PDB file of C-alpha atoms in Angstrom:
ATOM      1  CA  MET A   1      -1.040  40.488 -12.309  1.00  0.00           C
ATOM      2  CA  LEU A   2      -3.427  38.389 -14.364  1.00  0.00           C
ATOM      3  CA  LEU A   3      -0.646  37.712 -16.878  1.00  0.00           C
ATOM      4  CA  ALA A   4       1.713  36.654 -14.090  1.00  0.00           C
ATOM      5  CA  SER A   5      -0.941  34.340 -12.677  1.00  0.00           C
ATOM      6  CA  VAL A   6      -1.584  32.788 -16.112  1.00  0.00           C
ATOM      7  CA  SER A   7       2.169  32.368 -16.636  1.00  0.00           C
ATOM      8  CA  ASN A   8       2.546  30.677 -13.241  1.00  0.00           C
ATOM      9  CA  ALA A   9      -0.388  28.391 -14.004  1.00  0.00           C
ATOM     10  CA  THR A  10       1.188  27.405 -17.335  1.00  0.00           C
ATOM     11  CA  GLU A  11       4.517  26.750 -15.633  1.00  0.00           C
ATOM     12  CA  GLU A  12       2.845  24.606 -12.961  1.00  0.00           C
ATOM     13  CA  HIS A  13       0.930  22.764 -15.685  1.00  0.00           C
ATOM     14  CA  ARG A  14       4.160  22.078 -17.588  1.00  0.00           C
ATOM     15  CA  PHE A  15       5.896  20.902 -14.400  1.00  0.00           C
ATOM     16  CA  GLN A  16       3.037  18.482 -13.674  1.00  0.00           C
ATOM     17  CA  TRP A  17       3.114  17.070 -17.208  1.00  0.00           C
ATOM     18  CA  THR A  18       6.902  16.672 -17.054  1.00  0.00           C
ATOM     19  CA  LEU A  19       6.601  14.546 -13.918  1.00  0.00           C
ATOM     20  CA  VAL A  20       3.648  12.566 -15.300  1.00  0.00           C
ATOM     21  CA  LEU A  21       5.560  11.722 -18.490  1.00  0.00           C
ATOM     22  CA  LEU A  22       8.746  10.971 -16.533  1.00  0.00           C
ATOM     23  CA  CYS A  23       6.780   8.628 -14.274  1.00  0.00           C
ATOM     24  CA  TRP A  24       5.153   6.716 -17.135  1.00  0.00           C
ATOM     25  CA  SER A  25       8.312   6.546 -19.246  1.00  0.00           C
ATOM     26  CA  THR A  26      10.399   5.240 -16.313  1.00  0.00           C
ATOM     27  CA  VAL A  27       7.902   2.448 -15.646  1.00  0.00           C
ATOM     28  CA  LEU A  28       7.593   1.591 -19.350  1.00  0.00           C
ATOM     29  CA  VAL A  29      11.375   1.560 -19.866  1.00  0.00           C
ATOM     30  CA  ALA A  30      11.834  -0.658 -16.781  1.00  0.00           C
ATOM     31  CA  LEU A  31       9.178  -3.110 -17.980  1.00  0.00           C
ATOM     32  CA  GLY A  32      10.533  -3.023 -21.551  1.00  0.00           C
ATOM     33  CA  ALA A  33      14.052  -3.762 -20.310  1.00  0.00           C
ATOM     34  CA  LEU A  34      12.710  -6.675 -18.261  1.00  0.00           C
ATOM     35  CA  VAL A  35      10.855  -8.072 -21.287  1.00  0.00           C
ATOM     36  CA  VAL A  36      13.977  -7.852 -23.499  1.00  0.00           C
ATOM     37  CA  ARG A  37      16.190  -9.407 -20.799  1.00  0.00           C
ATOM     38  CA  THR A  38      13.643 -12.174 -20.158  1.00  0.00           C
ATOM     39  CA  VAL A  39      13.315 -13.065 -23.857  1.00  0.00           C
ATOM     40  CA  GLN A  40      17.107 -13.060 -24.400  1.00  0.00           C
ATOM     41  CA  ARG A  41      17.835 -15.135 -21.282  1.00  0.00           C
ATOM     42  CA  GLY A  42      14.998 -17.553 -22.129  1.00  0.00           C
ATOM     43  CA  ARG A  43      16.356 -18.135 -25.652  1.00  0.00           C
ATOM     44  CA  LYS A  44      19.921 -18.598 -24.403  1.00  0.00           C
ATOM     45  CA  LEU A  45      18.910 -21.137 -21.752  1.00  0.00           C
ATOM     46  CA  ALA A  46      16.416 -22.962 -23.980  1.00  0.00           C
ATOM     47  CA  ARG A  47      19.190 -23.644 -26.524  1.00  0.00           C
ATOM     48  CA  GLN A  48      21.241 -25.391 -23.811  1.00  0.00           C
ATOM     49  CA  VAL A  49      18.456 -27.730 -22.691  1.00  0.00           C
ATOM     50  CA  PRO A  50      17.081 -30.707 -24.693  1.00  0.00           C
ATOM     51  CA  GLU A  51      13.600 -30.182 -26.113  1.00  0.00           C
ATOM     52  CA  GLU A  52      12.014 -32.921 -23.985  1.00  0.00           C
ATOM     53  CA  GLN A  53      12.931 -30.960 -20.843  1.00  0.00           C
ATOM     54  CA  ARG A  54      11.105 -27.858 -22.104  1.00  0.00           C
ATOM     55  CA  ARG A  55       7.690 -29.130 -21.125  1.00  0.00           C
ATOM     56  CA  TRP A  56       5.756 -26.058 -22.368  1.00  0.00           C
ATOM     57  CA  MET A  57       6.713 -26.603 -26.017  1.00  0.00           C
TER      58      MET A  57
ATOM     59  CA  MET B   1      10.166 -24.690 -33.418  1.00  0.00           C
ATOM     60  CA  SER B   2      12.426 -21.974 -32.005  1.00  0.00           C
ATOM     61  CA  ALA B   3      14.083 -22.493 -28.628  1.00  0.00           C
ATOM     62  CA  SER B   4      12.559 -20.026 -26.192  1.00  0.00           C
ATOM     63  CA  THR B   5      10.300 -19.795 -23.139  1.00  0.00           C
ATOM     64  CA  SER B   6       7.261 -18.924 -25.274  1.00  0.00           C
ATOM     65  CA  SER B   7       4.155 -21.036 -25.762  1.00  0.00           C
ATOM     66  CA  PRO B   8       0.826 -20.241 -27.491  1.00  0.00           C
ATOM     67  CA  ALA B   9      -0.661 -19.150 -24.136  1.00  0.00           C
ATOM     68  CA  THR B  10       2.190 -16.723 -23.338  1.00  0.00           C
ATOM     69  CA  ARG B  11       2.035 -15.297 -26.869  1.00  0.00           C
ATOM     70  CA  ILE B  12      -1.656 -14.497 -26.368  1.00  0.00           C
ATOM     71  CA  LEU B  13      -0.916 -13.026 -22.921  1.00  0.00           C
ATOM     72  CA  GLY B  14       1.927 -10.951 -24.372  1.00  0.00           C
ATOM     73  CA  LEU B  15      -0.210  -9.578 -27.193  1.00  0.00           C
ATOM     74  CA  ALA B  16      -3.052  -8.802 -24.775  1.00  0.00           C
ATOM     75  CA  SER B  17      -0.601  -7.034 -22.434  1.00  0.00           C
ATOM     76  CA  ALA B  18       0.861  -4.908 -25.242  1.00  0.00           C
ATOM     77  CA  ALA B  19      -2.567  -3.986 -26.645  1.00  0.00           C
ATOM     78  CA  GLY B  20      -3.861  -3.275 -23.138  1.00  0.00           C
ATOM     79  CA  MET B  21      -0.891  -1.055 -22.353  1.00  0.00           C
ATOM     80  CA  ALA B  22      -1.447   0.961 -25.550  1.00  0.00           C
ATOM     81  CA  LEU B  23      -5.109   1.420 -24.593  1.00  0.00           C
ATOM     82  CA  LEU B  24      -4.177   2.323 -21.020  1.00  0.00           C
ATOM     83  CA  LEU B  25      -1.744   4.990 -22.236  1.00  0.00           C
ATOM     84  CA  LEU B  26      -4.490   6.451 -24.422  1.00  0.00           C
ATOM     85  CA  PHE B  27      -6.961   6.605 -21.532  1.00  0.00           C
ATOM     86  CA  ALA B  28      -4.488   7.652 -18.822  1.00  0.00           C
ATOM     87  CA  LEU B  29      -2.714  10.402 -20.758  1.00  0.00           C
ATOM     88  CA  VAL B  30      -5.313  11.615 -23.277  1.00  0.00           C
ATOM     89  CA  LEU B  31      -8.946  10.655 -22.692  1.00  0.00           C
ATOM     90  CA  SER B  32      -9.352  10.759 -18.895  1.00  0.00           C
ATOM     91  CA  PRO B  33      -9.909  14.216 -17.405  1.00  0.00           C
ATOM     92  CA  ALA B  34      -7.619  16.113 -15.030  1.00  0.00           C
ATOM     93  CA  ASP B  35      -8.612  16.004 -11.353  1.00  0.00           C
ATOM     94  CA  VAL B  36     -10.125  19.071  -9.638  1.00  0.00           C
ATOM     95  CA  VAL B  37      -7.605  18.929  -6.771  1.00  0.00           C
ATOM     96  CA  GLN B  38      -4.615  17.018  -8.157  1.00  0.00           C
ATOM     97  CA  GLU B  39      -4.973  18.371 -11.694  1.00  0.00           C
ATOM     98  CA  GLU B  40      -2.736  16.540 -14.234  1.00  0.00           C
ATOM     99  CA  THR B  41      -0.787  14.594 -11.594  1.00  0.00           C
ATOM    100  CA  VAL B  42      -3.772  12.285 -11.145  1.00  0.00           C
ATOM    101  CA  ARG B  43      -2.491  10.537 -14.296  1.00  0.00           C
ATOM    102  CA  MET B  44       0.263   8.978 -12.153  1.00  0.00           C
ATOM    103  CA  PHE B  45      -2.481   7.272 -10.145  1.00  0.00           C
ATOM    104  CA  TYR B  46      -3.191   4.914 -13.062  1.00  0.00           C
ATOM    105  CA  VAL B  47       0.340   3.491 -12.926  1.00  0.00           C
ATOM    106  CA  HIS B  48       1.247   3.924  -9.243  1.00  0.00           C
ATOM    107  CA  ILE B  49      -1.681   2.055  -7.684  1.00  0.00           C
ATOM    108  CA  PRO B  50      -1.838  -0.903 -10.140  1.00  0.00           C
ATOM    109  CA  THR B  51       1.936  -1.519  -9.846  1.00  0.00           C
ATOM    110  CA  ALA B  52       1.712  -1.349  -6.027  1.00  0.00           C
ATOM    111  CA  LEU B  53      -1.279  -3.698  -5.806  1.00  0.00           C
ATOM    112  CA  MET B  54       0.256  -6.158  -8.288  1.00  0.00           C
ATOM    113  CA  ALA B  55       3.549  -6.099  -6.337  1.00  0.00           C
ATOM    114  CA  PHE B  56       1.599  -6.983  -3.160  1.00  0.00           C
ATOM    115  CA  THR B  57      -0.210  -9.753  -5.073  1.00  0.00           C
ATOM    116  CA  ALA B  58       3.148 -11.073  -6.316  1.00  0.00           C
ATOM    117  CA  PHE B  59       4.479 -11.205  -2.751  1.00  0.00           C
ATOM    118  CA  PHE B  60       1.397 -13.079  -1.549  1.00  0.00           C
ATOM    119  CA  VAL B  61       1.932 -15.614  -4.348  1.00  0.00           C
ATOM    120  CA  THR B  62       5.557 -15.942  -3.144  1.00  0.00           C
ATOM    121  CA  VAL B  63       4.371 -16.482   0.438  1.00  0.00           C
ATOM    122  CA  GLY B  64       1.799 -19.085  -0.690  1.00  0.00           C
ATOM    123  CA  ALA B  65       4.357 -20.885  -2.856  1.00  0.00           C
ATOM    124  CA  SER B  66       6.914 -20.786  -0.001  1.00  0.00           C
ATOM    125  CA  ILE B  67       4.390 -22.491   2.281  1.00  0.00           C
ATOM    126  CA  GLY B  68       3.696 -24.934  -0.572  1.00  0.00           C
ATOM    127  CA  TYR B  69       7.416 -25.711  -0.813  1.00  0.00           C
ATOM    128  CA  LEU B  70       7.827 -26.226   2.931  1.00  0.00           C
ATOM    129  CA  VAL B  71       4.893 -28.663   2.885  1.00  0.00           C
ATOM    130  CA  LYS B  72       5.445 -30.508  -0.426  1.00  0.00           C
ATOM    131  CA  ARG B  73       9.206 -29.970  -1.007  1.00  0.00           C
ATOM    132  CA  THR B  74       8.822 -29.940  -4.796  1.00  0.00           C
ATOM    133  CA  GLU B  75      10.718 -27.826  -7.307  1.00  0.00           C
ATOM    134  CA  TRP B  76       7.484 -26.399  -8.775  1.00  0.00           C
ATOM    135  CA  TRP B  77       6.632 -24.488  -5.575  1.00  0.00           C
ATOM    136  CA  ASP B  78      10.181 -23.184  -5.170  1.00  0.00           C
ATOM    137  CA  VAL B  79      10.363 -21.933  -8.763  1.00  0.00           C
ATOM    138  CA  THR B  80       6.886 -20.352  -8.537  1.00  0.00           C
ATOM    139  CA  ALA B  81       7.924 -18.464  -5.379  1.00  0.00           C
ATOM    140  CA  GLY B  82      11.108 -17.215  -7.046  1.00  0.00           C
ATOM    141  CA  ALA B  83       9.436 -16.150 -10.308  1.00  0.00           C
ATOM    142  CA  SER B  84       6.712 -14.217  -8.510  1.00  0.00           C
ATOM    143  CA  ALA B  85       9.215 -12.503  -6.187  1.00  0.00           C
ATOM    144  CA  GLU B  86      11.277 -11.333  -9.194  1.00  0.00           C
ATOM    145  CA  MET B  87       8.178  -9.755 -10.747  1.00  0.00           C
ATOM    146  CA  GLY B  88       7.148  -8.288  -7.390  1.00  0.00           C
ATOM    147  CA  ALA B  89      10.561  -6.649  -7.022  1.00  0.00           C
ATOM    148  CA  VAL B  90      10.288  -4.978 -10.446  1.00  0.00           C
ATOM    149  CA  LEU B  91       6.721  -3.819  -9.809  1.00  0.00           C
ATOM    150  CA  LEU B  92       7.648  -2.480  -6.362  1.00  0.00           C
ATOM    151  CA  ALA B  93      10.596  -0.582  -7.870  1.00  0.00           C
ATOM    152  CA  ALA B  94       8.135   0.951 -10.350  1.00  0.00           C
ATOM    153  CA  THR B  95       5.852   1.846  -7.421  1.00  0.00           C
ATOM    154  CA  LEU B  96       8.689   3.532  -5.529  1.00  0.00           C
ATOM    155  CA  ILE B  97       9.765   5.562  -8.570  1.00  0.00           C
ATOM    156  CA  SER B  98       6.242   6.642  -9.537  1.00  0.00           C
ATOM    157  CA  GLY B  99       5.477   7.390  -5.877  1.00  0.00           C
ATOM    158  CA  ALA B 100       8.588   9.538  -5.479  1.00  0.00           C
ATOM    159  CA  LEU B 101       7.670  11.590  -8.557  1.00  0.00           C
ATOM    160  CA  TRP B 102       4.074  11.948  -7.375  1.00  0.00           C
ATOM    161  CA  GLY B 103       5.344  12.931  -3.912  1.00  0.00           C
ATOM    162  CA  ARG B 104       7.528  15.649  -5.430  1.00  0.00           C
ATOM    163  CA  VAL B 105       4.545  17.368  -7.000  1.00  0.00           C
ATOM    164  CA  THR B 106       2.073  16.720  -4.133  1.00  0.00           C
ATOM    165  CA  TRP B 107       4.240  17.090  -1.010  1.00  0.00           C
ATOM    166  CA  GLY B 108       7.159  19.037  -2.503  1.00  0.00           C
ATOM    167  CA  VAL B 109       9.659  16.235  -1.700  1.00  0.00           C
ATOM    168  CA  TYR B 110      10.637  12.987  -3.409  1.00  0.00           C
ATOM    169  CA  TRP B 111      10.930  11.079  -0.155  1.00  0.00           C
ATOM    170  CA  THR B 112       9.818  11.362   3.468  1.00  0.00           C
ATOM    171  CA  TRP B 113      10.176   8.825   6.307  1.00  0.00           C
ATOM    172  CA  ASP B 114       6.438   8.297   6.533  1.00  0.00           C
ATOM    173  CA  ALA B 115       5.125   4.889   7.743  1.00  0.00           C
ATOM    174  CA  ARG B 116       3.847   3.777   4.307  1.00  0.00           C
ATOM    175  CA  LEU B 117       6.999   4.869   2.455  1.00  0.00           C
ATOM    176  CA  THR B 118       9.361   3.427   5.065  1.00  0.00           C
ATOM    177  CA  LEU B 119       7.548   0.083   5.046  1.00  0.00           C
ATOM    178  CA  THR B 120       7.601   0.022   1.237  1.00  0.00           C
ATOM    179  CA  ALA B 121      11.376   0.629   1.281  1.00  0.00           C
ATOM    180  CA  LEU B 122      11.742  -2.125   3.912  1.00  0.00           C
ATOM    181  CA  LEU B 123       9.675  -4.487   1.763  1.00  0.00           C
ATOM    182  CA  PHE B 124      11.884  -3.716  -1.241  1.00  0.00           C
ATOM    183  CA  VAL B 125      15.068  -4.432   0.751  1.00  0.00           C
ATOM    184  CA  LEU B 126      13.491  -7.638   2.069  1.00  0.00           C
ATOM    185  CA  VAL B 127      12.616  -8.909  -1.402  1.00  0.00           C
ATOM    186  CA  LEU B 128      16.124  -8.064  -2.645  1.00  0.00           C
ATOM    187  CA  GLY B 129      17.443 -10.100   0.295  1.00  0.00           C
ATOM    188  CA  TYR B 130      15.109 -12.939  -0.657  1.00  0.00           C
ATOM    189  CA  LEU B 131      16.389 -12.861  -4.260  1.00  0.00           C
ATOM    190  CA  ALA B 132      19.989 -12.808  -2.960  1.00  0.00           C
ATOM    191  CA  VAL B 133      19.274 -15.928  -0.857  1.00  0.00           C
ATOM    192  CA  ARG B 134      18.030 -17.644  -4.026  1.00  0.00           C
ATOM    193  CA  ARG B 135      21.482 -17.075  -5.579  1.00  0.00           C
ATOM    194  CA  LEU B 136      23.470 -18.591  -2.684  1.00  0.00           C
ATOM    195  CA  PRO B 137      26.032 -21.116  -3.969  1.00  0.00           C
ATOM    196  CA  VAL B 138      24.802 -24.008  -1.822  1.00  0.00           C
ATOM    197  CA  ASP B 139      22.867 -27.243  -2.365  1.00  0.00           C
ATOM    198  CA  ARG B 140      19.594 -26.552  -4.233  1.00  0.00           C
ATOM    199  CA  ASP B 141      17.301 -28.080  -1.586  1.00  0.00           C
ATOM    200  CA  GLN B 142      19.041 -26.215   1.201  1.00  0.00           C
ATOM    201  CA  ARG B 143      18.795 -22.965  -0.797  1.00  0.00           C
ATOM    202  CA  ALA B 144      15.100 -23.538  -1.553  1.00  0.00           C
ATOM    203  CA  ARG B 145      14.341 -24.259   2.116  1.00  0.00           C
ATOM    204  CA  LEU B 146      16.165 -21.135   3.272  1.00  0.00           C
ATOM    205  CA  ALA B 147      14.465 -19.021   0.574  1.00  0.00           C
ATOM    206  CA  ALA B 148      11.045 -20.370   1.591  1.00  0.00           C
ATOM    207  CA  VAL B 149      11.640 -19.362   5.222  1.00  0.00           C
ATOM    208  CA  VAL B 150      12.801 -15.855   4.192  1.00  0.00           C
ATOM    209  CA  GLY B 151       9.839 -15.703   1.772  1.00  0.00           C
ATOM    210  CA  LEU B 152       7.441 -16.101   4.687  1.00  0.00           C
ATOM    211  CA  LEU B 153       8.719 -12.791   6.120  1.00  0.00           C
ATOM    212  CA  LEU B 154       7.166 -11.019   3.121  1.00  0.00           C
ATOM    213  CA  ALA B 155       3.671 -11.697   4.507  1.00  0.00           C
ATOM    214  CA  PRO B 156       3.674  -9.477   7.641  1.00  0.00           C
ATOM    215  CA  THR B 157       5.666  -6.729   5.878  1.00  0.00           C
ATOM    216  CA  THR B 158       3.281  -6.656   2.898  1.00  0.00           C
ATOM    217  CA  ILE B 159       0.207  -6.565   5.166  1.00  0.00           C
ATOM    218  CA  ALA B 160       1.712  -3.791   7.327  1.00  0.00           C
ATOM    219  CA  CYS B 161       2.663  -1.859   4.197  1.00  0.00           C
ATOM    220  CA  HIS B 162      -0.838  -2.156   2.717  1.00  0.00           C
ATOM    221  CA  TYR B 163      -2.620  -1.086   5.919  1.00  0.00           C
ATOM    222  CA  ALA B 164      -0.023   1.500   7.017  1.00  0.00           C
ATOM    223  CA  THR B 165      -2.275   4.443   6.126  1.00  0.00           C
ATOM    224  CA  THR B 166      -5.113   2.971   8.240  1.00  0.00           C
ATOM    225  CA  TRP B 167      -3.038   1.890  11.235  1.00  0.00           C
ATOM    226  CA  TRP B 168      -0.867   5.021  11.566  1.00  0.00           C
ATOM    227  CA  ARG B 169      -1.211   8.721  10.853  1.00  0.00           C
ATOM    228  CA  THR B 170       0.717   9.176   7.628  1.00  0.00           C
ATOM    229  CA  LEU B 171       1.458  11.854   5.082  1.00  0.00           C
ATOM    230  CA  HIS B 172       0.560   9.341   2.404  1.00  0.00           C
ATOM    231  CA  GLN B 173      -3.106   9.590   1.493  1.00  0.00           C
ATOM    232  CA  GLN B 174      -5.673   6.988   2.572  1.00  0.00           C
ATOM    233  CA  GLN B 175      -7.020   4.400   0.134  1.00  0.00           C
ATOM    234  CA  THR B 176      -8.916   6.160  -2.657  1.00  0.00           C
ATOM    235  CA  VAL B 177     -10.657   3.123  -4.091  1.00  0.00           C
ATOM    236  CA  THR B 178     -12.208   0.679  -1.646  1.00  0.00           C
ATOM    237  CA  THR B 179     -14.669  -2.136  -2.284  1.00  0.00           C
ATOM    238  CA  THR B 180     -17.522  -0.115  -0.759  1.00  0.00           C
ATOM    239  CA  ASP B 181     -16.676   3.381  -2.003  1.00  0.00           C
ATOM    240  CA  ALA B 182     -14.707   4.094  -5.173  1.00  0.00           C
ATOM    241  CA  GLN B 183     -14.599   7.909  -4.608  1.00  0.00           C
ATOM    242  CA  MET B 184     -14.169   8.184  -8.381  1.00  0.00           C
ATOM    243  CA  ASP B 185     -16.474   7.846 -11.286  1.00  0.00           C
ATOM    244  CA  GLY B 186     -16.774   7.708 -15.045  1.00  0.00           C
ATOM    245  CA  LEU B 187     -13.632   7.667 -17.124  1.00  0.00           C
ATOM    246  CA  MET B 188     -11.297   7.938 -14.142  1.00  0.00           C
ATOM    247  CA  LEU B 189     -12.659   4.774 -12.541  1.00  0.00           C
ATOM    248  CA  PHE B 190     -12.639   2.971 -15.893  1.00  0.00           C
ATOM    249  CA  THR B 191      -8.996   3.973 -16.519  1.00  0.00           C
ATOM    250  CA  PHE B 192      -8.009   2.757 -13.060  1.00  0.00           C
ATOM    251  CA  ALA B 193      -9.812  -0.584 -13.619  1.00  0.00           C
ATOM    252  CA  LEU B 194      -8.126  -0.911 -17.019  1.00  0.00           C
ATOM    253  CA  GLY B 195      -4.760  -0.248 -15.359  1.00  0.00           C
ATOM    254  CA  MET B 196      -5.415  -3.049 -12.874  1.00  0.00           C
ATOM    255  CA  VAL B 197      -6.294  -5.488 -15.677  1.00  0.00           C
ATOM    256  CA  VAL B 198      -3.274  -4.514 -17.808  1.00  0.00           C
ATOM    257  CA  PHE B 199      -0.758  -4.811 -14.964  1.00  0.00           C
ATOM    258  CA  ALA B 200      -2.339  -8.130 -13.911  1.00  0.00           C
ATOM    259  CA  LEU B 201      -1.840  -9.410 -17.479  1.00  0.00           C
ATOM    260  CA  ILE B 202       1.775  -8.187 -17.505  1.00  0.00           C
ATOM    261  CA  TYR B 203       2.397  -9.845 -14.145  1.00  0.00           C
ATOM    262  CA  ALA B 204       0.911 -13.159 -15.320  1.00  0.00           C
ATOM    263  CA  TRP B 205       2.765 -13.054 -18.651  1.00  0.00           C
ATOM    264  CA  LEU B 206       6.194 -12.242 -17.267  1.00  0.00           C
ATOM    265  CA  THR B 207       5.855 -14.498 -14.213  1.00  0.00           C
ATOM    266  CA  ILE B 208       5.247 -17.494 -16.509  1.00  0.00           C
ATOM    267  CA  HIS B 209       8.383 -16.580 -18.497  1.00  0.00           C
ATOM    268  CA  ARG B 210      10.421 -16.036 -15.303  1.00  0.00           C
ATOM    269  CA  PHE B 211       9.169 -19.437 -14.031  1.00  0.00           C
ATOM    270  CA  ARG B 212      10.401 -21.133 -17.197  1.00  0.00           C
ATOM    271  CA  ILE B 213      13.751 -19.345 -17.013  1.00  0.00           C
ATOM    272  CA  LEU B 214      14.312 -20.512 -13.416  1.00  0.00           C
ATOM    273  CA  TRP B 215      13.237 -24.025 -14.454  1.00  0.00           C
ATOM    274  CA  LEU B 216      15.727 -23.984 -17.338  1.00  0.00           C
ATOM    275  CA  GLU B 217      18.483 -22.647 -15.041  1.00  0.00           C
ATOM    276  CA  HIS B 218      17.962 -25.713 -12.848  1.00  0.00           C
ATOM    277  CA  ARG B 219      18.105 -28.017 -15.886  1.00  0.00           C
ATOM    278  CA  VAL B 220      21.340 -26.346 -17.098  1.00  0.00           C
ATOM    279  CA  GLU B 221      22.729 -26.729 -13.564  1.00  0.00           C
ATOM    280  CA  ASP B 222      21.837 -30.471 -13.665  1.00  0.00           C
ATOM    281  CA  LEU B 223      23.379 -30.895 -17.126  1.00  0.00           C
ATOM    282  CA  GLY B 224      26.546 -29.117 -15.933  1.00  0.00           C
ATOM    283  CA  LEU B 225      26.699 -31.467 -12.967  1.00  0.00           C
ATOM    284  CA  ASP B 226      26.259 -34.519 -15.232  1.00  0.00           C
ATOM    285  CA  VAL B 227      29.062 -33.288 -17.517  1.00  0.00           C
ATOM    286  CA  ALA B 228      31.347 -32.625 -14.511  1.00  0.00           C
ATOM    287  CA  ILE B 229      30.689 -36.135 -13.118  1.00  0.00           C
ATOM    288  CA  ALA B 230      31.362 -37.723 -16.536  1.00  0.00           C
ATOM    289  CA  GLU B 231      34.627 -35.754 -16.845  1.00  0.00           C
ATOM    290  CA  ARG B 232      35.739 -36.828 -13.368  1.00  0.00           C
ATOM    291  CA  ARG B 233      34.967 -40.460 -14.266  1.00  0.00           C
ATOM    292  CA  ARG B 234      37.005 -40.193 -17.478  1.00  0.00           C
ATOM    293  CA  GLU B 235      39.899 -38.593 -15.564  1.00  0.00           C
ATOM    294  CA  ALA B 236      39.768 -41.337 -12.919  1.00  0.00           C
ATOM    295  CA  GLU B 237      39.677 -44.061 -15.603  1.00  0.00           C
ATOM    296  CA  ALA B 238      42.614 -42.448 -17.437  1.00  0.00           C
ATOM    297  CA  THR B 239      44.748 -42.344 -14.285  1.00  0.00           C
ATOM    298  CA  GLU B 240      43.728 -45.853 -13.242  1.00  0.00           C
ATOM    299  CA  ALA B 241      44.523 -47.484 -16.620  1.00  0.00           C
ATOM    300  CA  PRO B 242      48.357 -46.873 -16.601  1.00  0.00           C
ATOM    301  CA  ALA B 243      48.507 -47.927 -12.933  1.00  0.00           C
ATOM    302  CA  VAL B 244      46.791 -51.210 -13.770  1.00  0.00           C
ATOM    303  CA  ALA B 245      49.039 -51.666 -16.795  1.00  0.00           C
ATOM    304  CA  GLY B 246      52.123 -50.996 -14.566  1.00  0.00           C
ATOM    305  CA  GLY B 247      50.898 -53.544 -12.001  1.00  0.00           C
ATOM    306  CA  LEU B 248      50.608 -56.244 -14.702  1.00  0.00           C
ATOM    307  CA  ARG B 249      54.135 -55.731 -15.964  1.00  0.00           C
TER     308      ARG B 249
END
């Protein structure tokens, strides 16, 4: 009975960690994809516009 | 100098965001302890709450900038509203995903039609609608005016969403951290505060880049228009020249 309880606790622990890691990785992948997309789009657009219109440079 | 939307300030913000995120991961997943009640799942708290609060902040910036546009009618306000709404949409999507996973382990389901969750879904649909309005193929001023009016609708929805757990009986838990009572201490509170700082940095960093992208899109649109007008003029001149020559003969 004790063994079964320990096994269940380990399984629950593993399940919790799986969801925690899934949660963090989903958010990080989403943010990473946004960063990559933003950098690529920014470079593409900046090449099409004269330097004097890119006021932040 | 390379053509991009970067500047020294955004490079510093980007580096600070990346370093902060690495530190946050260390604290959230390794150093901070498991909760007595929620056990390991408390580690989702450090991403779920900061993304939600930063999404709400982003929407309030959009509302403020929309009011600014309706009063001043300048491109700066319109582009600020759009950039912040884009970031808010991404952060709210992250909130919905992290919330669904947390709900699965806490409530046993990914989704339930609870007041807080329903209002969050409504807010997400509303911001997608707002972003769709910003892509309408109409005159830029007309589009900006329409977007600003739709942007104002984010205010009541965001407020209702934030206070949903206070105003209605919900399955979603009440606020854990308030200004008067943190209900947390030590490393857990520090990790949460770090999460808030890191996601605020990410929001600021990416919103500046999104602002510059929208600004550049407008400039490309203007350049395209100039080229189209010049082409039309050349075409008109080319068709007029033989007619004039024929008239002289």
